[in-house]
Amino acid sequence: MPLFWEFFRFELKFRFKSISTYVYFGIWFFFAFLCIASESFGPIASGNGKVLLNGPYANLYNDVFACFFGLIIVAAIFGTSILRDFQRDTTQILFTKPITKFAYLGGRWAGSFLATVFAFSGLVLGEIAGSFAPSADQTRIAPIHLWWYVQPFLSLVVVQIFFTGTLFFAIAAITRRIFIVYLQGAALFMLYLMGLAAFGATRATKLFWPGVFDPVGIVLNDSITRYWTVVEKNTLLYSWSPHAAGGVFLYNRMLWITVAVLCLALLWRFFPMSLEALTARASTRRARRAAQEEDEFQPVRSRAVARVPVVHQLFGFSTSLAQYVSLTRLRIRNIVRDVPFWVLLVLMAGVALNNGHYAGRVEGVNVWPVTYLMLQAVEGGAMLFFFIVATFYAGELVWRERDTRFEGIHDALPMGESVDWLSKLTALCVVEIALLTVAGLCGIIMQTIAGYFHYELLQYFKELYVVTFPQVLIFILLAFFVQTIVNNKFIGHAIVIAVFLMQTILYNYGWENTLYLFGATPPYTYSDMNGYGHFVKPLFWSIAYWLSIAAFLGVLSIGLARRGAENSLKARLRLLGQNAFGLVPAATVFLLLAAGSGWWFYYNTHVLNQYLDNKQRRDIQADYEKNFKRYEHLAQPKILTADSQIDILPDSRSFTGTGHYLLENKTTAPISQIHITNQQQSVSEVSFDRPFHLVSASPRNMYMIYALDKPLGPAETLNMTFKVSFLSRGFNDGHERAELAYNGTFLDSSYFPSIGYDANVELTDPRRRREEHLGELELLPARGDKEASLINLFTTQADWIHYRTTVSTSGDQIALSPGYLVKEWRENGRHYFTYDMGDVQMADFFAYISGAYEVTRDTYQGAAGPVAIEIYHLPAHKFDVQDMIDASKAGLAFYEKAFSPFQFRQYRILEFPRYRNFAQSFPNTVPYSEGLGFIERMEKPTDIDFTYFVTDHELAHQWWGHQLIGARVAGSNMMSETLAEYSALMAMRHRYGDDHMHKFLKYELDRYLRGRGTEVRREEPLAQVQQEAYVWYQKGGQIMYALSDYIGEDRLNLALHNFLMQYRYANAGTSQSTPYPDTRQFVAALRTQTPDNLQYFIDDSFENIVLYDNRIESAKATPTADHKFKVTLVVESHKMKSDGSGNETPMKVNDLIDIGVFTGPKDEEKPLYLQKRWVHDGKQTFEIVVDQMPSRAGIDPLNKLIDRNGDDNETDVSR
């Protein structure tokens, strides 16, 4: 034991004398500090929910990420501790002493363990310090509860150090090579990244075993906390109880502690405490290397004796070129022969291939691996490696001669400094190009494996070599410059990494301008429809700007290069002044290029366009609300007719036009002022058909007030004309208008004047509202509010309108808008279209789309006549066109039968660029993003047909949103989105059956339960939902689907039909506004078709927030005398009522719940028995007789109810 303590004390003393220990501590201190103090740095602070920044969940999350990113630090401490004796040859002394394995290995290990724990303890202190930072969001800071910081650290970080540290220590002791230790750390890091990519793409809903086997903790954390509410995230910690989350945390910790103990046992068994055994292998390697060197140099010696060469001194261009080529080849060989390079290459290829395999997949939905998706996947995975190689090998190339003590000879060679430097730069560039090529080949390989052969090699070339390589080159030049001016290679590495990381940190603190974020470029998105489009110019000029600056730094690197005995920066600066003449031309050129490109970038982004950072944009929104909110309830006329002439100019990403509104006063009092919101600052030359004058206009003309000399009386009409336009000039530093594209323009009515105050302009993020000194966002009024009931959910400025437009575009494109095509012609190289809705009134919701389309047509025979189905798509995107047509025809047939006739003669789907990722239902016209549909791939019958679902969801809005619109009150979003969701679910059910729907509903339930934990205000019951999309989409669809199962699809559809027929087109064709329907009438319609014994389900589902906890304890099958099987099930059920924050109160269970018995292999089970049975509180036993031997049984086995843990609803049947 005394020797153990000696080694232990020595290790601790060594570690606490080392500056690296305190650097590691500082890293974790500032990491944790920024996670709380910076609004966008950490995984929790970047969200805008109500989760405490210094609460238990936030600390757990921060510690999990530290466990992941800290793998290399753990490897550095534990690996070097045992290798130090071998590197310094102290084993020659140590192992001649009577030292036991326990003393030597135990002391080293224990000292390293405590030193590592100290280094990571910076997390705890950083979290506490961040809680007091002025920049932290104080509304999300709780008083200090020490256990909230200590328990996650002990449970996660300390156990993680114990496991990974032991693993690295054992590998280092057995192999005695630090390279193997770092390789192991990097491999574990990358393999875990690959696993996370697979996990994210497949979005598994059963996480118990993934959580148990997770060696780091990210999946473990998700398996435990994925359904925690805000209250739970702010109060709960991981529990070691075997009953908490199925015991997943306990089993995970026990597993990896056991693995660590086994590693120690194996180390004890196989580590030889013998000097002979430890040195035998090293001696053999040295002997082999000496023999090889003898063989290599023998011929040289022989030739040297035979003749003496004649030296001819030549110092011209040809000599410099030969030196450059020779040195470049040598340095390329040095890099590619380096084992770490091959390790990085293999890891990069593995990550790229893995990411390529899952390219574009989301929640189990497969897609065709089109080139832009493949590049996005493989390049995203490989980018980190590009910068690692740039950072590491720039340092190696600059410091190689000094590291090998060869600088004396090297510096005396008759060779220009520029030749030497350029050869280093070229070598590293060649290596990076090789890495880029490998990444591209990985993408092509994965496309080939997936059966996709449209490779688009030109797109690979553009993205990898034209866009990405220059950005990598910028950091290569920076790395060379930094390594040249500092006197320590590792400090140079740290500076380069810091510059790389500081981009994100500075951006989050408001430093958003590309001109002063080193190497930054404005964001861009490649689209199959529009290519690089309008992003080309800002990309080119920003790259030119930073590349010129980096090249200037490269010139300085040449002038400041170390040569000779004077190595100090001061001495080299003095020599630079003396020898700068030869570098001045190049430096001047690069400075001029930087100044010119920077000026042009500034001119476009700050002069031709107004530069606004995110804070300034929020200020504009806040000023709008502060100044004009008082006019929100001011009576204004409503639009009856909208008529326009719009000219879309795709080549310049612009449009111009004129518009006409027919307005009517639907109030009982005269209106003397017309207020107009000009949200996009696109409206000008407003006029009316009676005398008027401008009262006031806000900055940017965002809000304009006009006074009518003669007030507009009740039921009187007023003609309003205006111009709309947007002219693109130059380019922007980000914030490009995604609506305008060379191919795929998609403008909506937000570019038109909005009558009155528009609440949609207001800031919605609670944190941003506090920063702008705004109160809480006003929610939708309560149901029955007298004033709000007269306004529809979607707009305050109209009820239903007549619509007509003439829209033109370039000659090679098609322009579309809602309405029927009544005229098409060409004139002066432009293509004109006139669309008119005729006598059919529509919601005040229109758009303009222009693109070079291929059109696929079909026809559906509707109740009122044929309906034309048209898909406007990119010629290359034919994958899902037929699926969209099939979904449209099936949806039309189902919706007409179930709800009401389709009100239009056409239904069109229009593809638009993936700059925005949604589909939106306008009257008979649905713009549909290329990033959401068009490239889905159904590989197996069990795959989710997401395109089919989205198509039917948007089609359903032609009923729920374009026939029925609710009042602008709480709950009305449900009558639009929930009913569209339900309609699409039933259309899918009719197509694919209940077995297919089970998988889809599991995803929907998962998304709802996760959404509860990100709530920014409070969750409301479905019938009173506000802006909680996860409620009206996922929960609403789940509940309506379950209700159809409980009362029958026909009865539910009848309730919807009756409700729709009573309230559709409310306020159409009236001069006096009447109340729109709300969810009180909707729920009443449901109750009329619901039996008395199921009225509780209506209450639980629509008026309350109710969750179940159903589980099955056992299921046993016993053969009967008549060759059947009696299945005995023991189940347990509980029900909770939740408030808006997640606090739960137990409820009495007296519910009808499915009890099911199944047979067949996993995922292919067929029901032998599936009936609803009355279930009560606590445990209950059911006995069911079936004809076959069952395989599984359960309670609510198809997850129709809102159950936070559906995984325990089923179990295998035993005999």
XYZ file of C-alpha atoms in Angstrom, residues 247-822:
576
model
C -34.663 0.891 -14.866
C -32.847 1.939 -18.042
C -30.481 4.327 -16.229
C -29.615 1.807 -13.529
C -28.945 -0.951 -16.057
C -26.874 1.348 -18.256
C -24.656 2.467 -15.390
C -24.265 -1.085 -14.093
C -23.370 -2.341 -17.578
C -20.588 0.145 -18.231
C -19.231 0.033 -14.689
C -19.035 -3.738 -15.146
C -17.253 -3.307 -18.486
C -14.760 -0.977 -16.808
C -14.139 -3.479 -14.011
C -13.587 -6.226 -16.597
C -11.077 -4.001 -18.377
C -9.184 -3.575 -15.104
C -9.285 -7.316 -14.518
C -7.954 -8.035 -18.016
C -5.241 -5.444 -17.538
C -4.282 -7.063 -14.232
C -4.132 -10.428 -15.945
C -2.148 -9.517 -19.059
C 0.090 -6.618 -18.048
C 3.573 -8.131 -17.498
C 5.460 -6.652 -14.571
C 8.704 -7.771 -16.203
C 11.368 -5.570 -17.754
C 12.364 -8.323 -20.207
C 8.834 -8.840 -21.478
C 8.111 -5.136 -21.725
C 11.286 -4.308 -23.664
C 11.483 -7.375 -25.903
C 9.108 -6.047 -28.523
C 10.692 -2.600 -28.575
C 14.166 -4.140 -28.911
C 13.010 -6.255 -31.826
C 11.576 -3.192 -33.575
C 14.773 -1.225 -33.032
C 16.906 -4.045 -34.394
C 14.718 -4.447 -37.442
C 14.785 -0.692 -38.129
C 18.584 -0.562 -37.715
C 19.055 -3.453 -40.147
C 16.772 -1.752 -42.661
C 18.697 1.499 -42.409
C 21.987 -0.383 -42.851
C 20.674 -1.980 -46.030
C 19.462 1.346 -47.364
C 22.664 3.249 -46.751
C 25.136 0.544 -47.850
C 24.799 1.258 -51.582
C 25.136 4.956 -50.882
C 28.404 4.401 -49.064
C 29.688 2.215 -51.865
C 28.866 4.799 -54.506
C 30.326 7.542 -52.356
C 33.658 5.730 -52.325
C 33.514 5.027 -56.043
C 33.143 8.595 -57.321
C 32.761 12.185 -56.218
C 30.036 14.112 -58.089
C 30.788 17.383 -59.845
C 28.581 20.196 -58.522
C 27.093 22.718 -60.982
C 25.398 25.578 -59.166
C 22.161 26.739 -60.877
C 19.776 29.150 -59.182
C 17.233 29.982 -61.877
C 13.511 29.398 -62.264
C 14.005 25.824 -63.435
C 15.913 25.037 -60.259
C 13.206 26.575 -58.083
C 10.556 24.669 -60.003
C 12.451 21.398 -59.562
C 12.865 22.104 -55.860
C 9.173 22.931 -55.573
C 8.060 19.737 -57.339
C 10.503 17.571 -55.390
C 9.564 19.035 -52.010
C 5.850 18.846 -52.806
C 6.141 15.154 -53.659
C 8.161 14.527 -50.516
C 5.650 16.269 -48.292
C 2.687 14.557 -49.882
C 4.417 11.215 -49.282
C 5.138 12.172 -45.687
C 1.459 12.913 -45.087
C -0.001 9.907 -46.867
C 2.495 7.562 -45.195
C 1.452 8.896 -41.817
C -0.751 6.358 -40.050
C -2.961 9.026 -38.387
C -3.822 10.348 -41.846
C -5.105 6.944 -42.917
C -7.009 6.613 -39.685
C -8.679 9.969 -40.318
C -9.344 8.988 -43.933
C -10.958 5.682 -42.959
C -13.022 7.328 -40.238
C -14.098 10.084 -42.615
C -15.112 7.550 -45.254
C -17.009 5.551 -42.646
C -18.913 8.618 -41.456
C -19.583 9.724 -45.043
C -20.851 6.284 -46.087
C -23.002 6.013 -42.981
C -24.473 9.481 -43.476
C -24.995 8.713 -47.142
C -26.931 5.598 -46.254
C -29.376 7.657 -44.202
C -29.367 10.725 -46.481
C -32.670 12.542 -46.324
C -34.410 9.967 -44.143
C -36.655 11.396 -41.464
C -38.657 9.331 -38.977
C -38.561 6.190 -41.070
C -39.486 7.891 -44.367
C -37.133 6.837 -47.176
C -36.203 9.051 -50.102
C -34.352 8.710 -53.364
C -30.680 9.695 -52.817
C -30.642 12.635 -55.207
C -27.279 14.315 -55.495
C -28.011 17.383 -53.392
C -29.158 15.189 -50.499
C -26.164 12.911 -50.844
C -23.732 15.846 -50.896
C -25.480 17.372 -47.917
C -25.070 14.112 -46.009
C -21.520 13.073 -46.909
C -20.080 16.575 -46.918
C -21.741 17.385 -43.621
C -20.131 14.319 -42.063
C -16.752 14.901 -43.684
C -16.418 18.654 -43.112
C -15.041 18.185 -39.607
C -12.292 15.968 -41.010
C -11.356 18.562 -43.624
C -10.687 21.092 -40.875
C -8.953 18.577 -38.611
C -6.516 17.702 -41.411
C -5.998 21.377 -42.247
C -5.312 22.276 -38.613
C -3.135 19.287 -37.704
C -1.016 18.933 -40.841
C -0.432 22.652 -41.280
C 1.262 22.489 -37.885
C 3.166 19.344 -38.810
C 4.434 20.848 -42.075
C 5.564 24.081 -40.447
C 7.223 22.405 -37.463
C 8.526 19.169 -39.017
C 12.157 20.292 -39.425
C 12.311 21.620 -35.878
C 10.541 18.606 -34.384
C 13.115 16.345 -36.048
C 16.011 18.740 -35.241
C 16.775 19.043 -38.917
C 16.294 22.810 -39.076
C 20.004 23.587 -39.127
C 20.549 21.711 -42.381
C 17.201 22.708 -43.858
C 17.691 26.425 -43.200
C 21.138 26.324 -44.838
C 19.837 24.908 -48.120
C 20.057 27.181 -51.210
C 16.303 27.461 -51.524
C 13.918 30.403 -51.523
C 11.466 30.664 -48.664
C 8.563 30.987 -51.095
C 9.490 27.677 -52.752
C 9.557 25.917 -49.400
C 6.274 27.484 -48.250
C 4.432 26.901 -51.529
C 5.437 23.249 -51.525
C 3.915 22.858 -48.060
C 0.744 24.629 -49.140
C 0.448 22.568 -52.318
C 1.004 19.304 -50.481
C -1.748 20.054 -47.989
C -4.082 21.260 -50.734
C -3.522 18.045 -52.705
C -4.319 16.015 -49.609
C -7.497 18.025 -48.958
C -8.578 17.605 -52.571
C -8.024 13.884 -52.172
C -10.247 13.911 -49.078
C -12.920 15.845 -50.943
C -12.704 13.324 -53.746
C -13.082 10.419 -51.344
C -16.134 12.106 -49.821
C -17.624 12.516 -53.280
C -16.886 8.900 -54.156
C -18.606 7.810 -50.948
C -21.688 9.674 -52.116
C -21.585 8.032 -55.536
C -21.063 4.616 -53.953
C -24.089 5.050 -51.720
C -26.198 6.266 -54.634
C -25.169 3.175 -56.585
C -25.930 0.832 -53.692
C -29.353 2.478 -53.397
C -30.015 1.843 -57.087
C -29.861 5.505 -58.062
C -27.631 6.205 -61.077
C -28.312 9.844 -61.929
C -25.049 10.982 -60.360
C -24.846 14.620 -61.515
C -21.045 14.680 -61.539
C -21.011 18.377 -62.386
C -22.913 19.070 -59.174
C -20.348 17.032 -57.217
C -17.577 19.075 -58.838
C -19.217 22.432 -58.098
C -20.035 21.659 -54.494
C -16.793 19.947 -53.522
C -14.163 21.833 -55.486
C -15.726 25.206 -56.322
C -17.671 25.914 -53.119
C -16.131 23.821 -50.337
C -12.431 23.650 -51.224
C -11.891 27.451 -51.253
C -13.386 27.624 -47.765
C -11.039 24.867 -46.602
C -8.140 26.671 -48.284
C -8.927 29.819 -46.291
C -8.430 27.886 -43.059
C -5.297 26.185 -44.386
C -3.748 29.594 -45.016
C -4.866 30.790 -41.584
C -3.341 27.703 -39.971
C -0.010 28.259 -41.752
C 0.047 31.893 -40.645
C -0.774 31.090 -37.018
C 1.821 28.291 -36.847
C 4.378 30.658 -38.325
C 3.951 33.443 -35.786
C 3.596 31.352 -32.591
C 6.447 29.509 -30.933
C 4.471 26.429 -29.908
C 2.759 24.063 -32.319
C 0.019 23.078 -29.897
C -0.787 26.678 -29.036
C -1.101 27.215 -32.774
C -3.568 24.340 -33.009
C -5.573 25.860 -30.148
C -5.702 29.284 -31.820
C -6.881 27.876 -35.145
C -9.571 25.790 -33.442
C -10.616 28.836 -31.403
C -11.023 30.929 -34.574
C -13.119 28.134 -36.072
C -15.369 27.945 -32.991
C -15.565 31.679 -32.421
C -17.630 32.128 -35.580
C -20.610 30.457 -33.965
C -20.083 32.101 -30.586
C -19.713 35.607 -32.024
C -22.721 35.120 -34.298
C -24.816 34.212 -31.283
C -23.722 37.430 -29.616
C -24.903 39.541 -32.553
C -21.752 39.625 -34.695
C -23.522 38.517 -37.854
C -21.776 40.436 -40.622
C -19.882 38.192 -43.038
C -17.231 40.869 -43.491
C -15.799 40.402 -39.999
C -16.432 36.724 -39.224
C -13.263 35.066 -40.495
C -13.915 32.733 -43.398
C -17.675 33.185 -43.143
C -20.018 32.998 -46.109
C -23.737 33.781 -46.242
C -25.859 30.646 -45.898
C -26.929 28.944 -49.099
C -29.158 26.081 -50.191
C -28.909 24.104 -53.394
C -32.191 23.281 -55.071
C -32.816 20.917 -57.954
C -35.322 23.453 -59.263
C -33.198 26.561 -58.950
C -29.609 25.292 -58.636
C -27.453 27.606 -56.534
C -29.646 30.397 -57.861
C -29.343 33.761 -56.181
C -26.791 32.443 -53.673
C -24.008 32.376 -56.279
C -23.081 36.054 -56.079
C -22.846 36.434 -52.288
C -21.010 33.117 -52.097
C -18.494 34.102 -54.772
C -17.730 37.546 -53.394
C -17.517 36.460 -49.761
C -15.152 33.626 -50.683
C -13.093 35.992 -52.855
C -12.890 38.459 -49.960
C -11.745 35.973 -47.335
C -9.516 34.060 -49.717
C -7.717 37.290 -50.586
C -7.224 38.081 -46.899
C -6.024 34.538 -46.250
C -3.637 34.766 -49.212
C -2.220 37.991 -47.745
C -1.667 36.115 -44.489
C 0.076 33.469 -46.570
C 2.452 36.088 -47.968
C 3.159 37.235 -44.408
C 3.812 33.615 -43.505
C 6.537 33.479 -46.130
C 8.105 36.666 -44.863
C 7.915 35.605 -41.209
C 9.088 32.027 -41.708
C 11.667 30.746 -39.244
C 15.110 30.467 -40.751
C 18.362 30.392 -38.902
C 19.033 30.943 -35.220
C 16.830 34.048 -34.839
C 13.453 32.478 -34.123
C 11.727 35.128 -32.043
C 8.794 36.898 -33.640
C 10.432 40.260 -32.970
C 13.563 39.252 -34.861
C 11.525 37.867 -37.752
C 9.491 41.043 -37.969
C 12.719 42.998 -38.208
C 13.950 40.742 -41.002
C 10.589 41.059 -42.737
C 11.071 44.801 -42.903
C 14.497 44.318 -44.436
C 13.546 41.622 -46.953
C 9.947 42.578 -47.771
C 10.692 43.997 -51.215
C 10.152 40.709 -53.018
C 6.847 40.099 -51.219
C 5.348 43.552 -51.685
C 3.826 42.953 -55.157
C 2.008 39.790 -54.078
C 0.903 41.318 -50.787
C -0.345 44.422 -52.591
C -2.318 42.366 -55.113
C -4.016 40.358 -52.415
C -4.785 43.433 -50.331
C -6.280 45.140 -53.375
C -8.335 42.043 -54.167
C -9.549 41.895 -50.560
C -10.399 45.587 -50.562
C -12.139 45.366 -53.927
C -14.167 42.265 -53.195
C -14.958 43.513 -49.691
C -16.092 46.868 -51.041
C -18.295 45.189 -53.648
C -19.786 42.887 -51.004
C -20.427 45.894 -48.754
C -21.896 47.946 -51.598
C -24.400 45.219 -52.445
C -25.354 44.314 -48.888
C -25.285 47.766 -47.257
C -25.869 50.305 -50.048
C -28.014 48.611 -52.691
C -29.810 46.792 -49.883
C -30.367 47.783 -46.293
C -28.348 45.591 -43.960
C -30.355 44.489 -40.947
C -29.116 42.026 -38.390
C -31.520 39.819 -36.473
C -31.797 42.290 -33.592
C -32.693 45.141 -35.930
C -35.333 43.005 -37.609
C -36.853 42.222 -34.244
C -36.793 45.923 -33.378
C -38.892 46.652 -36.463
C -41.477 44.088 -35.423
C -41.495 45.367 -31.857
C -41.898 49.001 -32.981
C -44.832 47.973 -35.160
C -46.587 46.448 -32.175
C -45.695 49.262 -29.765
C -46.913 51.982 -32.102
C -49.952 50.444 -33.751
C -51.324 47.713 -31.465
C -53.868 50.239 -30.235
C -55.564 50.093 -33.636
C -56.053 46.324 -33.609
C -59.762 46.456 -32.831
C -60.524 49.551 -34.885
C -63.430 48.875 -37.247
C -62.302 48.471 -40.848
C -64.023 47.490 -44.092
C -63.672 43.965 -45.449
C -62.520 42.837 -48.864
C -65.214 41.535 -51.207
C -63.205 41.293 -54.416
C -59.498 41.041 -55.200
C -58.314 41.690 -58.744
C -54.701 42.080 -59.831
C -52.234 42.196 -62.713
C -48.863 40.778 -61.679
C -45.687 40.583 -63.760
C -43.147 38.101 -62.402
C -39.593 38.737 -63.600
C -37.714 35.492 -62.851
C -34.423 36.585 -64.421
C -34.103 39.460 -61.946
C -35.987 37.873 -59.040
C -38.476 40.728 -59.065
C -42.135 41.419 -59.662
C -44.373 44.397 -60.273
C -48.095 44.752 -60.476
C -51.278 46.592 -59.719
C -54.156 45.506 -57.553
C -57.751 46.375 -56.848
C -59.841 45.652 -53.761
C -63.573 46.159 -53.458
C -64.151 46.954 -49.793
C -67.424 46.885 -47.847
C -68.297 48.286 -44.458
C -69.904 45.334 -42.681
C -70.232 47.186 -39.379
C -73.124 49.294 -38.133
C -71.150 52.552 -37.921
C -69.419 54.760 -40.517
C -65.691 54.228 -41.128
C -63.643 57.365 -41.673
C -60.113 55.975 -41.783
C -58.516 53.115 -43.715
C -55.474 51.591 -41.997
C -53.061 49.563 -44.105
C -50.243 47.233 -43.023
C -47.466 46.994 -45.595
C -45.590 44.032 -44.117
C -43.150 43.452 -46.986
C -42.760 47.167 -47.797
C -43.975 46.329 -51.278
C -47.111 48.502 -51.515
C -47.220 51.977 -53.040
C -49.582 54.473 -54.716
C -52.661 53.556 -52.702
C -55.810 55.366 -53.821
C -59.596 55.204 -53.320
C -62.555 56.102 -55.505
C -63.599 58.950 -53.227
C -61.624 61.904 -51.862
C -59.029 60.948 -49.273
C -55.717 62.055 -47.844
C -52.759 60.417 -46.126
C -52.815 60.993 -42.375
C -49.551 59.269 -41.450
C -47.018 56.711 -42.631
C -44.547 54.914 -40.389
C -40.880 54.419 -41.266
C -40.571 52.041 -44.219
C -44.294 52.724 -44.860
C -45.043 49.643 -42.802
C -48.243 51.183 -41.435
C -50.216 53.817 -43.324
C -53.373 55.642 -42.280
C -55.671 57.231 -44.863
C -58.644 59.453 -44.043
C -61.744 59.416 -46.228
C -63.193 62.882 -46.692
C -66.606 61.230 -46.693
C -66.868 58.293 -44.246
C -67.852 54.898 -45.587
C -71.343 54.126 -44.311
C -72.680 50.725 -43.279
C -73.127 48.348 -46.252
C -71.406 50.872 -48.551
C -68.550 49.782 -50.803
C -65.243 51.427 -51.669
C -62.792 50.765 -54.490
C -59.143 50.699 -53.556
C -56.261 50.498 -56.041
C -52.564 50.119 -55.378
C -49.258 49.071 -56.811
C -47.152 46.194 -55.528
C -43.559 45.459 -56.399
C -40.267 44.166 -55.229
C -37.119 44.805 -57.238
C -34.091 42.726 -56.309
C -30.914 44.766 -56.374
C -27.506 43.216 -55.977
C -27.422 40.635 -53.202
C -27.820 40.407 -49.431
C -25.695 39.135 -46.574
C -28.110 36.322 -45.810
C -31.843 36.965 -45.367
C -32.425 36.496 -49.090
C -36.090 36.399 -50.009
C -36.841 32.729 -50.525
C -40.085 33.639 -52.302
C -38.230 34.932 -55.353
C -36.265 32.511 -57.521
C -35.002 32.228 -61.069
C -37.077 29.065 -61.314
C -39.762 28.461 -58.718
C -41.009 31.873 -57.565
C -43.692 31.491 -54.890
C -45.274 34.762 -53.709
C -48.245 34.962 -51.387
C -50.666 37.701 -50.401
C -48.326 39.056 -47.710
C -46.920 41.271 -50.484
C -50.363 42.854 -50.848
C -51.790 45.505 -48.521
C -53.427 44.165 -45.391
C -56.408 46.149 -44.150
C -55.970 47.157 -40.533
C -53.498 46.021 -37.910
C -51.974 42.591 -38.598
C -51.160 40.600 -35.463
C -49.199 38.113 -37.576
C -46.346 40.655 -37.724
C -45.836 40.540 -33.959
C -42.927 38.814 -32.264
C -44.000 35.447 -30.885
C -40.864 34.253 -29.063
C -41.384 35.032 -25.343
C -37.671 35.639 -24.823
C -37.520 38.161 -27.679
C -40.629 39.894 -26.426
C -39.012 40.370 -23.025
C -35.890 41.769 -24.672
C -38.033 44.285 -26.539
C -39.961 45.187 -23.354
C -43.199 43.800 -24.717
C -45.780 42.064 -22.579
C -46.850 38.486 -23.032
C -48.226 37.706 -26.465
C -51.983 38.078 -26.524
C -53.612 34.722 -27.021
C -56.684 34.063 -29.085
C -59.795 35.225 -27.214
C -61.981 32.730 -25.381
C -64.714 30.960 -27.247
C -67.834 33.098 -27.420
C -65.980 36.411 -27.434
C -68.477 38.755 -29.113
C -66.045 40.706 -31.264
C -63.651 37.875 -32.151
C -66.520 35.588 -33.185
C -67.292 37.932 -36.100
C -63.780 37.484 -37.512
C -62.508 34.321 -39.143
C -59.414 32.508 -37.982
C -57.201 33.276 -40.970
C -57.666 36.978 -41.600
C -59.367 40.022 -40.118
C -59.707 41.808 -43.458
C -62.176 39.557 -45.293
C -64.752 36.810 -45.031
C -65.016 35.278 -48.516
C -63.870 36.986 -51.708
C -64.255 36.896 -55.469
C -60.861 36.531 -57.097
C -59.430 37.271 -60.524
C -55.854 37.859 -61.656
C -53.705 38.171 -64.734
C -50.140 37.033 -64.144
C -47.214 36.990 -66.563
C -43.793 35.421 -66.449
C -40.849 34.723 -68.749
C -41.544 32.880 -71.974
C -40.151 29.537 -70.814
C -42.134 29.360 -67.572
C -45.721 28.759 -66.479
C -47.356 31.167 -64.033
C -50.167 29.970 -61.795
C -52.562 31.330 -59.205
C -55.841 30.073 -57.695
C -58.713 30.115 -60.137
C -59.605 28.664 -63.508
C -57.517 29.484 -66.536
C -59.691 31.611 -68.832
